[in-house]
Amino acid sequence: MVLTAVALVAVNLRPVLSSLPTLTSDIVAATGWSSATIGVLTTIPILCMGLFALTVPALAMRFGRKHLVIVALVSLSAATLLRAIEAVPELLFLSAFLAGVSIAIATGLIPGIVREQLPHSLGRATTTWTAALMGGAALGGALTVPIAQWLGSWSLALAFWTIPALIALAAWTYTERDSPAHDRPTEIVRIRELPWRNKIAWALALNMTLSGIVYYTSLAWIAPSYEARGWTQENAGWLFGLFTASQVLAAFVLTGLAIRMRHRRALCTFAIGATAVALLAIAWLPEFLPWLMLLILGFFVSGVFAMLLGLLSEYSKDAAGAARLTAMAFFITYTVAAAGPLIAGVLLDYFDSWSMVFTILAGVAALQLLTVLPLRRNVHVD
């Protein structure tokens, strides 16, 4: 039941991000906003995910993890519901802020909860958690345009994702009703005690950061890029759906391989190379098997990130260690990665070149190779 509740929470942590890009043209038509402004709508929640990651350990100690997850789900439900008010599109920015804070809280708490409540099932729990996370992104990317066509409103389609958030809220509240022993961390986690001087922690954080830049910038701009280059909104949405759907398979396959393979770093290196090649193809050959290129991109960029998420628990000796490492990694990753969608929007406003944007992303992906070597097995971050 705990694993199911964790999965339901995870499913709701990405639709608020993946649902918006497929309706970019509708939002621009209704508001007249520039590409940079549209990029801000993705940058805000990612930035909040980074900044508020540092506050999660203290909040968990003060209010309890069980109740804090409930607060996050209530806030996330409110954030998605705000998007229904089409007459005031500026509320999208408030929605983005609330969503980012909610995601930061839930994402920062789950690794520690998994480490404490499911200590003998870390592999299965991590795989389920990451697959549900990617599955939520896939659902948001693939279904939002059909929902908008069905409801006749882009704003109601965005607000539709309030429903699964409320379902997750009910499931979590029911599952954790009798778990006071796990309500608070066993010890206080202070910001100054995060592993700032640990080389392995920095290698993991930097790898996640570069992967996050590629992932979130792609998430924000893949659908608009294909629509701008001749695809219909619906077809661009389905291509984006392939990109997000492949992430679910990656969470199972690559995370499972990473657990079993002796040469895990070789797998990570291959995945990074495949990500860079797919981005170059999207940049310069958008007509060349776009469905295959997006499947490859989604599979490997999310697969690498899923493997790295698993290391947050693997490299920690206990739940407190997982909380410290998670707070540091998420703060660095999301604070830096938040700039990706915004910078891409600025480049599009000034140069109007999709090839430039995706070529730069390919270069960012290649930089990940510099951070792979320290991520060996049987090490722990103190």
mmCIF file of N, CA and C in Angstrom, residues 15-58:
data_model
loop_
_atom_site.group_PDB
_atom_site.id
_atom_site.type_symbol
_atom_site.label_atom_id
_atom_site.label_comp_id
_atom_site.label_asym_id
_atom_site.label_seq_id
_atom_site.Cartn_x
_atom_site.Cartn_y
_atom_site.Cartn_z
ATOM 1 N N PRO A 15 2.635 16.093 -14.683
ATOM 2 C CA PRO A 15 1.633 16.621 -15.624
ATOM 3 C C PRO A 15 1.511 18.133 -15.613
ATOM 4 N N VAL A 16 1.726 18.763 -14.467
ATOM 5 C CA VAL A 16 1.639 20.224 -14.397
ATOM 6 C C VAL A 16 2.718 20.871 -15.259
ATOM 7 N N LEU A 17 3.807 20.138 -15.509
ATOM 8 C CA LEU A 17 4.871 20.634 -16.384
ATOM 9 C C LEU A 17 4.680 20.193 -17.825
ATOM 10 N N SER A 18 4.315 18.924 -18.030
ATOM 11 C CA SER A 18 4.252 18.386 -19.395
ATOM 12 C C SER A 18 2.968 18.740 -20.122
ATOM 13 N N SER A 19 1.932 19.142 -19.413
ATOM 14 C CA SER A 19 0.660 19.464 -20.071
ATOM 15 C C SER A 19 0.707 20.811 -20.777
ATOM 16 N N LEU A 20 1.478 21.737 -20.253
ATOM 17 C CA LEU A 20 1.468 23.100 -20.789
ATOM 18 C C LEU A 20 2.125 23.243 -22.160
ATOM 19 N N PRO A 21 3.291 22.609 -22.429
ATOM 20 C CA PRO A 21 3.949 22.833 -23.730
ATOM 21 C C PRO A 21 3.100 22.472 -24.939
ATOM 22 N N THR A 22 2.252 21.464 -24.824
ATOM 23 C CA THR A 22 1.449 21.051 -25.978
ATOM 24 C C THR A 22 0.387 22.080 -26.347
ATOM 25 N N LEU A 23 0.092 22.994 -25.413
ATOM 26 C CA LEU A 23 -0.917 24.035 -25.670
ATOM 27 C C LEU A 23 -0.294 25.418 -25.803
ATOM 28 N N THR A 24 1.012 25.456 -26.060
ATOM 29 C CA THR A 24 1.711 26.735 -26.156
ATOM 30 C C THR A 24 1.094 27.655 -27.200
ATOM 31 N N SER A 25 0.759 27.107 -28.369
ATOM 32 C CA SER A 25 0.199 27.952 -29.435
ATOM 33 C C SER A 25 -1.139 28.550 -29.021
ATOM 34 N N ASP A 26 -1.954 27.801 -28.272
ATOM 35 C CA ASP A 26 -3.230 28.336 -27.784
ATOM 36 C C ASP A 26 -3.010 29.459 -26.773
ATOM 37 N N ILE A 27 -2.029 29.257 -25.894
ATOM 38 C CA ILE A 27 -1.750 30.273 -24.877
ATOM 39 C C ILE A 27 -1.213 31.547 -25.529
ATOM 40 N N VAL A 28 -0.318 31.395 -26.507
ATOM 41 C CA VAL A 28 0.229 32.549 -27.213
ATOM 42 C C VAL A 28 -0.883 33.288 -27.960
ATOM 43 N N ALA A 29 -1.797 32.532 -28.603
ATOM 44 C CA ALA A 29 -2.908 33.155 -29.334
ATOM 45 C C ALA A 29 -3.816 33.939 -28.394
ATOM 46 N N ALA A 30 -3.982 33.441 -27.161
ATOM 47 C CA ALA A 30 -4.872 34.109 -26.209
ATOM 48 C C ALA A 30 -4.208 35.284 -25.502
ATOM 49 N N THR A 31 -2.866 35.243 -25.384
ATOM 50 C CA THR A 31 -2.183 36.254 -24.577
ATOM 51 C C THR A 31 -1.226 37.146 -25.367
ATOM 52 N N GLY A 32 -0.698 36.639 -26.482
ATOM 53 C CA GLY A 32 0.305 37.397 -27.226
ATOM 54 C C GLY A 32 1.673 37.374 -26.588
ATOM 55 N N TRP A 33 1.915 36.475 -25.638
ATOM 56 C CA TRP A 33 3.193 36.415 -24.931
ATOM 57 C C TRP A 33 4.316 35.952 -25.845
ATOM 58 N N SER A 34 5.546 36.386 -25.539
ATOM 59 C CA SER A 34 6.733 35.991 -26.303
ATOM 60 C C SER A 34 7.198 34.599 -25.892
ATOM 61 N N SER A 35 8.172 34.068 -26.637
ATOM 62 C CA SER A 35 8.739 32.762 -26.294
ATOM 63 C C SER A 35 9.420 32.801 -24.935
ATOM 64 N N ALA A 36 10.100 33.911 -24.633
ATOM 65 C CA ALA A 36 10.759 34.037 -23.331
ATOM 66 C C ALA A 36 9.738 33.978 -22.195
ATOM 67 N N THR A 37 8.605 34.640 -22.365
ATOM 68 C CA THR A 37 7.558 34.621 -21.338
ATOM 69 C C THR A 37 6.993 33.224 -21.167
ATOM 70 N N ILE A 38 6.772 32.537 -22.281
ATOM 71 C CA ILE A 38 6.300 31.152 -22.202
ATOM 72 C C ILE A 38 7.330 30.278 -21.494
ATOM 73 N N GLY A 39 8.613 30.536 -21.761
ATOM 74 C CA GLY A 39 9.669 29.784 -21.087
ATOM 75 C C GLY A 39 9.649 29.974 -19.581
ATOM 76 N N VAL A 40 9.256 31.174 -19.143
ATOM 77 C CA VAL A 40 9.189 31.461 -17.710
ATOM 78 C C VAL A 40 8.191 30.535 -17.006
ATOM 79 N N LEU A 41 7.126 30.156 -17.702
ATOM 80 C CA LEU A 41 6.117 29.284 -17.091
ATOM 81 C C LEU A 41 6.686 27.912 -16.733
ATOM 82 N N THR A 42 7.725 27.473 -17.445
ATOM 83 C CA THR A 42 8.404 26.234 -17.078
ATOM 84 C C THR A 42 9.545 26.507 -16.111
ATOM 85 N N THR A 43 10.190 27.665 -16.268
ATOM 86 C CA THR A 43 11.316 28.001 -15.389
ATOM 87 C C THR A 43 10.877 28.173 -13.940
ATOM 88 N N ILE A 44 9.739 28.818 -13.699
ATOM 89 C CA ILE A 44 9.294 29.102 -12.327
ATOM 90 C C ILE A 44 9.174 27.836 -11.480
ATOM 91 N N PRO A 45 8.411 26.808 -11.919
ATOM 92 C CA PRO A 45 8.305 25.634 -11.055
ATOM 93 C C PRO A 45 9.624 24.903 -10.856
ATOM 94 N N ILE A 46 10.469 24.855 -11.884
ATOM 95 C CA ILE A 46 11.752 24.159 -11.734
ATOM 96 C C ILE A 46 12.641 24.918 -10.750
ATOM 97 N N LEU A 47 12.643 26.257 -10.835
ATOM 98 C CA LEU A 47 13.419 27.067 -9.894
ATOM 99 C C LEU A 47 12.932 26.859 -8.466
ATOM 100 N N CYS A 48 11.627 26.827 -8.283
ATOM 101 C CA CYS A 48 11.062 26.575 -6.951
ATOM 102 C C CYS A 48 11.456 25.188 -6.445
ATOM 103 N N MET A 49 11.488 24.217 -7.349
ATOM 104 C CA MET A 49 11.891 22.863 -6.973
ATOM 105 C C MET A 49 13.308 22.851 -6.418
ATOM 106 N N GLY A 50 14.162 23.747 -6.938
ATOM 107 C CA GLY A 50 15.527 23.822 -6.439
ATOM 108 C C GLY A 50 15.636 24.606 -5.149
ATOM 109 N N LEU A 51 15.062 25.796 -5.109
ATOM 110 C CA LEU A 51 15.197 26.656 -3.945
ATOM 111 C C LEU A 51 14.541 26.062 -2.706
ATOM 112 N N PHE A 52 13.361 25.474 -2.874
ATOM 113 C CA PHE A 52 12.638 24.944 -1.713
ATOM 114 C C PHE A 52 13.125 23.565 -1.296
ATOM 115 N N ALA A 53 13.980 22.940 -2.124
ATOM 116 C CA ALA A 53 14.534 21.645 -1.727
ATOM 117 C C ALA A 53 15.320 21.756 -0.430
ATOM 118 N N LEU A 54 15.974 22.906 -0.208
ATOM 119 C CA LEU A 54 16.769 23.092 1.002
ATOM 120 C C LEU A 54 15.911 23.251 2.250
ATOM 121 N N THR A 55 14.662 23.626 2.080
ATOM 122 C CA THR A 55 13.793 23.828 3.243
ATOM 123 C C THR A 55 13.070 22.552 3.655
ATOM 124 N N VAL A 56 13.064 21.547 2.791
ATOM 125 C CA VAL A 56 12.269 20.346 3.047
ATOM 126 C C VAL A 56 12.687 19.633 4.326
ATOM 127 N N PRO A 57 13.999 19.394 4.589
ATOM 128 C CA PRO A 57 14.353 18.688 5.828
ATOM 129 C C PRO A 57 13.851 19.390 7.085
ATOM 130 N N ALA A 58 13.990 20.724 7.149
ATOM 131 C CA ALA A 58 13.528 21.458 8.329
ATOM 132 C C ALA A 58 12.010 21.405 8.448
#
